[in-house]
Short mmCIF file of C-alpha atoms in Angstrom, two decimals:
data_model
loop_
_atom_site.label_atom_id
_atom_site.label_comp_id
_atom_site.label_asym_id
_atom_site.label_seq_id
_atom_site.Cartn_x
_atom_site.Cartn_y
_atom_site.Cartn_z
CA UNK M 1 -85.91 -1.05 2.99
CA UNK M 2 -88.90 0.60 4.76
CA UNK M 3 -88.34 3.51 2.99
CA UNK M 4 -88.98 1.45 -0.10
CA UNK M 5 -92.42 0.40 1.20
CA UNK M 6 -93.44 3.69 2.55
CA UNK M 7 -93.21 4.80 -1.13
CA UNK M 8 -94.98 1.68 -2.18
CA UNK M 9 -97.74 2.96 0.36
CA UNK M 10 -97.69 6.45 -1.19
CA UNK M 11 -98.26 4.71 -4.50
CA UNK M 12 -101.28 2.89 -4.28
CA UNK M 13 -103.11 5.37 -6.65
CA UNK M 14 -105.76 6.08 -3.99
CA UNK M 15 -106.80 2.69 -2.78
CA UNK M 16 -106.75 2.34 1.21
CA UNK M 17 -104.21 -0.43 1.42
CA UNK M 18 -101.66 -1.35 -0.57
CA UNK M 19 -102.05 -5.03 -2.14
CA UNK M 20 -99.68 -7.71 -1.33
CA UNK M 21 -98.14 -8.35 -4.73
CA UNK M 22 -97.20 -4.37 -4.99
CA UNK M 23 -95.26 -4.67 -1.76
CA UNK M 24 -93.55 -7.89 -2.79
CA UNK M 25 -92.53 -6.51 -6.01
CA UNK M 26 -91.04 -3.09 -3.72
CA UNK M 27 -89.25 -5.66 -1.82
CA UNK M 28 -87.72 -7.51 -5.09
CA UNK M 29 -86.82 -4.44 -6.43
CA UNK M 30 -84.89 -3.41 -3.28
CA UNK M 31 -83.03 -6.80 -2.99
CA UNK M 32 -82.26 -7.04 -6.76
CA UNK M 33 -80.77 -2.78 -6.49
CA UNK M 34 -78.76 -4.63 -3.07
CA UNK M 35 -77.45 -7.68 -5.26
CA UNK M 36 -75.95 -5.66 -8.25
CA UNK M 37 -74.55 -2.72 -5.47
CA UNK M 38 -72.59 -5.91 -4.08
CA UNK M 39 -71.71 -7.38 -6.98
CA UNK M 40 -70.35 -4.11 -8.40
CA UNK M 41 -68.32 -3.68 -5.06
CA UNK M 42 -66.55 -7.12 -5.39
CA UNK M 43 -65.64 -6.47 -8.84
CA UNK M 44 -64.49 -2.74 -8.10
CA UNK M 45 -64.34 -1.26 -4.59
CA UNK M 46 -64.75 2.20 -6.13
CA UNK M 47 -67.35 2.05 -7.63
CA UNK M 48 -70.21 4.32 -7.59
CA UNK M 49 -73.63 4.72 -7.89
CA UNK M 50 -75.14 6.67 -10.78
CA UNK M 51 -76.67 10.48 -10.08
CA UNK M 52 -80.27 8.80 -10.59
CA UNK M 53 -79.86 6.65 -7.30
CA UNK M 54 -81.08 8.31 -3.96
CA UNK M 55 -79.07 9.44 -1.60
CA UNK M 56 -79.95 7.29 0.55
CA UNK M 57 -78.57 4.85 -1.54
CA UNK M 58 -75.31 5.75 -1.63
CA UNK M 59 -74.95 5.82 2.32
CA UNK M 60 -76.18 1.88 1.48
CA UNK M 61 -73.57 1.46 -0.72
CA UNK M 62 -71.13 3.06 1.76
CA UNK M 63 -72.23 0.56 4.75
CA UNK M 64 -71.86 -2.16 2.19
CA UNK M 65 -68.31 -1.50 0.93
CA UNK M 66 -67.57 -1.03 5.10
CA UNK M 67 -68.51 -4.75 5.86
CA UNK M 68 -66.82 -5.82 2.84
CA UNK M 69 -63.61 -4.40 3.72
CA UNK M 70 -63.83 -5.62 7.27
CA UNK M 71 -64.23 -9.31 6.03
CA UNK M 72 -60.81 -10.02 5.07
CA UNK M 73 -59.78 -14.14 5.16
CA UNK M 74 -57.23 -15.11 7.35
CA UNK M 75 -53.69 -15.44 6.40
CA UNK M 76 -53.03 -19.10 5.30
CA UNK M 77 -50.52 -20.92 7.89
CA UNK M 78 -48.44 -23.72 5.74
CA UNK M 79 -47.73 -26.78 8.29
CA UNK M 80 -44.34 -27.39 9.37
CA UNK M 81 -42.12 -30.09 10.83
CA UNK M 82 -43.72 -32.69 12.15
CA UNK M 83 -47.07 -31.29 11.95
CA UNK M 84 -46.06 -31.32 8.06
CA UNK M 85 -45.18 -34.87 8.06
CA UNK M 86 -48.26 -35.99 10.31
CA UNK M 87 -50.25 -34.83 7.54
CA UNK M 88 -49.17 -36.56 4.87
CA UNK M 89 -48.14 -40.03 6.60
CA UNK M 90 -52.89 -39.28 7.19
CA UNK M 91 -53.15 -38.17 3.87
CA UNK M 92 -51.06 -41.52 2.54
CA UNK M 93 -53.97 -43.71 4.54
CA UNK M 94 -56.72 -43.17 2.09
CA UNK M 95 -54.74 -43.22 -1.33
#
């Protein structure tokens, strides 16, 4: 993301500073180009980014579809014998 404000820096059509709202609105672009990368990877994990996207982009999009892949749920454990039967002489309580 500090690549994104460096540019913002570069961009500040020769003022000394860069104002506030310019940086903020670097920053929402950033998260917003994060959010749809995401959301594109949950729907399709091969997906790709277009040829107008940096390539420092794609190596983002690469770490993303990394953690995503390493966050798998656990395998569900059904309850058995009298673990089974515990739990529904409790769940019978509060009908």
């Amino acid at each position: 993301m500090h690549r994104n404000i460096e540019r913002c820096v570069r961009d500040t059509r020769g003022r000394t500073t860069p104002q506030l709202s310019e940086l903020l609105k670097c920053l929402r672009q950033e998260a917003d180009k994060l959010k749809h990368d995401k959301e594109a990877l949950l729907i399709d994990p091969t997906y790709k980014v277009s040829s107008q996207r940096k390539l420092k982009d794609i190596a983002k999009d690469k770490r993303i579809l990394a953690v995503l892949q390493n966050n798998q749920n656990p395998a569900v454990v059904h309850l058995q014998g009298i673990d089974f039967l515990k739990a529904i002489r409790a769940a019978k309580k509060y009908i």
